[in-house]
Amino acid sequence: EMQVERIDVTNRYANAVVSGDTIYLAGLTGDSTLEEGIVEQSRDIFAQIDSLLSNCGSDKTKLLSMTCWIADLDDYDGFNQAYDDWIDPAHLPARATVRADLVDPMFRIEIMATARRQAKP
C-alpha cells in the first residue's frame, strides 16, 4: 500500500499531500497580503508554493500542473507579470487560469498545484 504523507495540516485540510512521488498542494491564497494587489498576492502564493515544495523534497522545476482562480480578469496581466518573474521557463507546468468568485472578497487569486518529488540520489 502506498504511503500518504500530509504536511502543514489545518483543522479541515492539509496544505500538501504526498502520495508516492506526487505532491498535491491545496488551494493557496495570499493571506499575508490581503490588503495588497494581484502582484503581491501572487508573489505571496508563489513563496508558499516554494516553501511547501521544499518541505516535500521538491521545487518549482518539478511542477506538473497549476490551476489558478482569479477574482477579476482585470488582474490577469498583473498575475502573469508575477508568474513570469517566478516560473522557470525551462520547466513550465500545464496551467489553467479561470475567473471565479473566491471565498473571501479580499482574495484576488487562489492557486492549486501538483508537482513531483525530486529524484532520490
PDB file of C-alpha atoms in Angstrom:
ATOM      1  CA  GLU A   1       0.000   0.000   0.000  1.00  0.00           C
ATOM      2  CA  MET A   2       1.321   3.421  -0.982  1.00  0.00           C
ATOM      3  CA  GLN A   3       2.069   5.692   1.956  1.00  0.00           C
ATOM      4  CA  VAL A   4       0.311   9.065   2.067  1.00  0.00           C
ATOM      5  CA  GLU A   5       2.025  11.901   3.900  1.00  0.00           C
ATOM      6  CA  ARG A   6       0.095  15.020   4.956  1.00  0.00           C
ATOM      7  CA  ILE A   7       2.055  18.241   5.553  1.00  0.00           C
ATOM      8  CA  ASP A   8       1.008  21.509   7.212  1.00  0.00           C
ATOM      9  CA  VAL A   9      -2.345  20.139   8.337  1.00  0.00           C
ATOM     10  CA  THR A  10      -5.121  22.530   9.416  1.00  0.00           C
ATOM     11  CA  ASN A  11      -8.455  21.671  11.011  1.00  0.00           C
ATOM     12  CA  ARG A  12     -10.006  20.992   7.572  1.00  0.00           C
ATOM     13  CA  TYR A  13      -7.219  20.103   5.129  1.00  0.00           C
ATOM     14  CA  ALA A  14      -3.524  19.596   4.546  1.00  0.00           C
ATOM     15  CA  ASN A  15      -1.654  22.254   2.587  1.00  0.00           C
ATOM     16  CA  ALA A  16       0.339  19.456   0.937  1.00  0.00           C
ATOM     17  CA  VAL A  17      -0.335  15.757   0.451  1.00  0.00           C
ATOM     18  CA  VAL A  18       2.382  13.455  -0.867  1.00  0.00           C
ATOM     19  CA  SER A  19       1.412  10.136  -2.436  1.00  0.00           C
ATOM     20  CA  GLY A  20       4.267   8.200  -3.987  1.00  0.00           C
ATOM     21  CA  ASP A  21       6.327  10.714  -5.969  1.00  0.00           C
ATOM     22  CA  THR A  22       3.427  13.144  -6.485  1.00  0.00           C
ATOM     23  CA  ILE A  23       2.829  16.240  -4.362  1.00  0.00           C
ATOM     24  CA  TYR A  24      -0.628  17.810  -4.279  1.00  0.00           C
ATOM     25  CA  LEU A  25      -0.868  21.351  -2.910  1.00  0.00           C
ATOM     26  CA  ALA A  26      -4.099  22.816  -1.537  1.00  0.00           C
ATOM     27  CA  GLY A  27      -5.593  25.986  -2.953  1.00  0.00           C
ATOM     28  CA  LEU A  28      -3.289  28.713  -1.619  1.00  0.00           C
ATOM     29  CA  THR A  29      -4.170  32.370  -1.087  1.00  0.00           C
ATOM     30  CA  GLY A  30      -2.156  35.457  -0.238  1.00  0.00           C
ATOM     31  CA  ASP A  31      -3.293  35.587   3.376  1.00  0.00           C
ATOM     32  CA  SER A  32      -0.491  37.924   4.491  1.00  0.00           C
ATOM     33  CA  THR A  33      -1.044  40.295   1.543  1.00  0.00           C
ATOM     34  CA  LEU A  34      -4.844  40.700   1.589  1.00  0.00           C
ATOM     35  CA  GLU A  35      -4.610  44.499   1.631  1.00  0.00           C
ATOM     36  CA  GLU A  36      -2.352  44.449  -1.448  1.00  0.00           C
ATOM     37  CA  GLY A  37      -2.856  43.897  -5.167  1.00  0.00           C
ATOM     38  CA  ILE A  38      -2.650  40.925  -7.501  1.00  0.00           C
ATOM     39  CA  VAL A  39       1.142  41.052  -7.960  1.00  0.00           C
ATOM     40  CA  GLU A  40       1.810  40.957  -4.199  1.00  0.00           C
ATOM     41  CA  GLN A  41      -0.808  38.269  -3.543  1.00  0.00           C
ATOM     42  CA  SER A  42       0.599  36.178  -6.391  1.00  0.00           C
ATOM     43  CA  ARG A  43       4.173  36.549  -5.102  1.00  0.00           C
ATOM     44  CA  ASP A  44       2.961  35.561  -1.628  1.00  0.00           C
ATOM     45  CA  ILE A  45       1.399  32.382  -3.053  1.00  0.00           C
ATOM     46  CA  PHE A  46       4.489  31.563  -5.121  1.00  0.00           C
ATOM     47  CA  ALA A  47       6.612  31.865  -1.944  1.00  0.00           C
ATOM     48  CA  GLN A  48       4.199  29.472  -0.205  1.00  0.00           C
ATOM     49  CA  ILE A  49       4.488  27.038  -3.133  1.00  0.00           C
ATOM     50  CA  ASP A  50       8.299  27.241  -2.954  1.00  0.00           C
ATOM     51  CA  SER A  51       8.231  26.585   0.789  1.00  0.00           C
ATOM     52  CA  LEU A  52       5.758  23.687   0.640  1.00  0.00           C
ATOM     53  CA  LEU A  53       7.581  22.025  -2.256  1.00  0.00           C
ATOM     54  CA  SER A  54      10.894  22.414  -0.418  1.00  0.00           C
ATOM     55  CA  ASN A  55       9.349  20.799   2.682  1.00  0.00           C
ATOM     56  CA  CYS A  56       8.258  17.911   0.434  1.00  0.00           C
ATOM     57  CA  GLY A  57      11.691  17.469  -1.149  1.00  0.00           C
ATOM     58  CA  SER A  58      10.945  19.242  -4.415  1.00  0.00           C
ATOM     59  CA  ASP A  59      10.930  22.654  -6.113  1.00  0.00           C
ATOM     60  CA  LYS A  60       9.116  24.608  -8.828  1.00  0.00           C
ATOM     61  CA  THR A  61      11.102  22.939 -11.621  1.00  0.00           C
ATOM     62  CA  LYS A  62       9.132  19.770 -10.788  1.00  0.00           C
ATOM     63  CA  LEU A  63       5.680  21.391 -11.129  1.00  0.00           C
ATOM     64  CA  LEU A  64       3.296  19.313 -13.231  1.00  0.00           C
ATOM     65  CA  SER A  65       0.189  21.469 -13.224  1.00  0.00           C
ATOM     66  CA  MET A  66      -1.261  24.645 -11.754  1.00  0.00           C
ATOM     67  CA  THR A  67      -4.872  25.744 -11.519  1.00  0.00           C
ATOM     68  CA  CYS A  68      -5.288  29.468 -10.915  1.00  0.00           C
ATOM     69  CA  TRP A  69      -8.572  31.095  -9.939  1.00  0.00           C
ATOM     70  CA  ILE A  70      -8.598  34.867 -10.379  1.00  0.00           C
ATOM     71  CA  ALA A  71     -11.347  37.082  -8.937  1.00  0.00           C
ATOM     72  CA  ASP A  72     -11.116  39.892 -11.511  1.00  0.00           C
ATOM     73  CA  LEU A  73      -9.974  39.423 -15.109  1.00  0.00           C
ATOM     74  CA  ASP A  74      -8.543  42.960 -14.993  1.00  0.00           C
ATOM     75  CA  ASP A  75      -5.843  41.395 -12.765  1.00  0.00           C
ATOM     76  CA  TYR A  76      -4.811  38.836 -15.414  1.00  0.00           C
ATOM     77  CA  ASP A  77      -1.866  40.869 -16.742  1.00  0.00           C
ATOM     78  CA  GLY A  78      -0.580  41.596 -13.226  1.00  0.00           C
ATOM     79  CA  PHE A  79      -0.841  37.917 -12.338  1.00  0.00           C
ATOM     80  CA  ASN A  80       1.068  36.934 -15.478  1.00  0.00           C
ATOM     81  CA  GLN A  81       3.766  39.513 -14.650  1.00  0.00           C
ATOM     82  CA  ALA A  82       4.309  37.945 -11.210  1.00  0.00           C
ATOM     83  CA  TYR A  83       4.092  34.419 -12.690  1.00  0.00           C
ATOM     84  CA  ASP A  84       6.643  35.182 -15.432  1.00  0.00           C
ATOM     85  CA  ASP A  85       9.050  36.625 -12.838  1.00  0.00           C
ATOM     86  CA  TRP A  86       8.764  33.459 -10.713  1.00  0.00           C
ATOM     87  CA  ILE A  87       8.327  30.463 -13.020  1.00  0.00           C
ATOM     88  CA  ASP A  88      11.280  28.645 -14.568  1.00  0.00           C
ATOM     89  CA  PRO A  89      10.646  28.933 -18.347  1.00  0.00           C
ATOM     90  CA  ALA A  90      12.603  25.708 -18.936  1.00  0.00           C
ATOM     91  CA  HIS A  91      10.186  23.775 -16.673  1.00  0.00           C
ATOM     92  CA  LEU A  92       6.695  25.114 -17.390  1.00  0.00           C
ATOM     93  CA  PRO A  93       3.743  23.223 -15.873  1.00  0.00           C
ATOM     94  CA  ALA A  94       0.405  22.694 -17.546  1.00  0.00           C
ATOM     95  CA  ARG A  95      -1.720  25.650 -16.386  1.00  0.00           C
ATOM     96  CA  ALA A  96      -5.345  26.738 -16.315  1.00  0.00           C
ATOM     97  CA  THR A  97      -6.472  30.207 -15.232  1.00  0.00           C
ATOM     98  CA  VAL A  98     -10.162  30.949 -14.748  1.00  0.00           C
ATOM     99  CA  ARG A  99     -12.220  33.768 -13.259  1.00  0.00           C
ATOM    100  CA  ALA A 100     -14.065  32.724 -10.109  1.00  0.00           C
ATOM    101  CA  ASP A 101     -15.789  34.141  -7.069  1.00  0.00           C
ATOM    102  CA  LEU A 102     -13.343  33.327  -4.277  1.00  0.00           C
ATOM    103  CA  VAL A 103     -14.366  32.548  -0.689  1.00  0.00           C
ATOM    104  CA  ASP A 104     -13.154  35.885   0.718  1.00  0.00           C
ATOM    105  CA  PRO A 105     -13.658  39.062  -1.366  1.00  0.00           C
ATOM    106  CA  MET A 106     -10.154  40.148  -0.281  1.00  0.00           C
ATOM    107  CA  PHE A 107      -8.659  37.189  -2.173  1.00  0.00           C
ATOM    108  CA  ARG A 108      -7.618  38.310  -5.652  1.00  0.00           C
ATOM    109  CA  ILE A 109      -6.235  34.883  -6.581  1.00  0.00           C
ATOM    110  CA  GLU A 110      -6.052  31.277  -5.405  1.00  0.00           C
ATOM    111  CA  ILE A 111      -3.632  28.716  -6.816  1.00  0.00           C
ATOM    112  CA  MET A 112      -3.538  24.923  -6.550  1.00  0.00           C
ATOM    113  CA  ALA A 113      -0.554  22.959  -7.843  1.00  0.00           C
ATOM    114  CA  THR A 114       0.712  19.425  -8.389  1.00  0.00           C
ATOM    115  CA  ALA A 115       4.403  18.517  -8.563  1.00  0.00           C
ATOM    116  CA  ARG A 116       6.811  15.577  -8.479  1.00  0.00           C
ATOM    117  CA  ARG A 117       9.326  14.845  -5.764  1.00  0.00           C
ATOM    118  CA  GLN A 118      12.982  15.244  -6.649  1.00  0.00           C
ATOM    119  CA  ALA A 119      14.639  12.076  -7.861  1.00  0.00           C
ATOM    120  CA  LYS A 120      16.439  10.401  -4.998  1.00  0.00           C
ATOM    121  CA  PRO A 121      20.255  10.294  -5.390  1.00  0.00           C
TER     122      PRO A 121
END
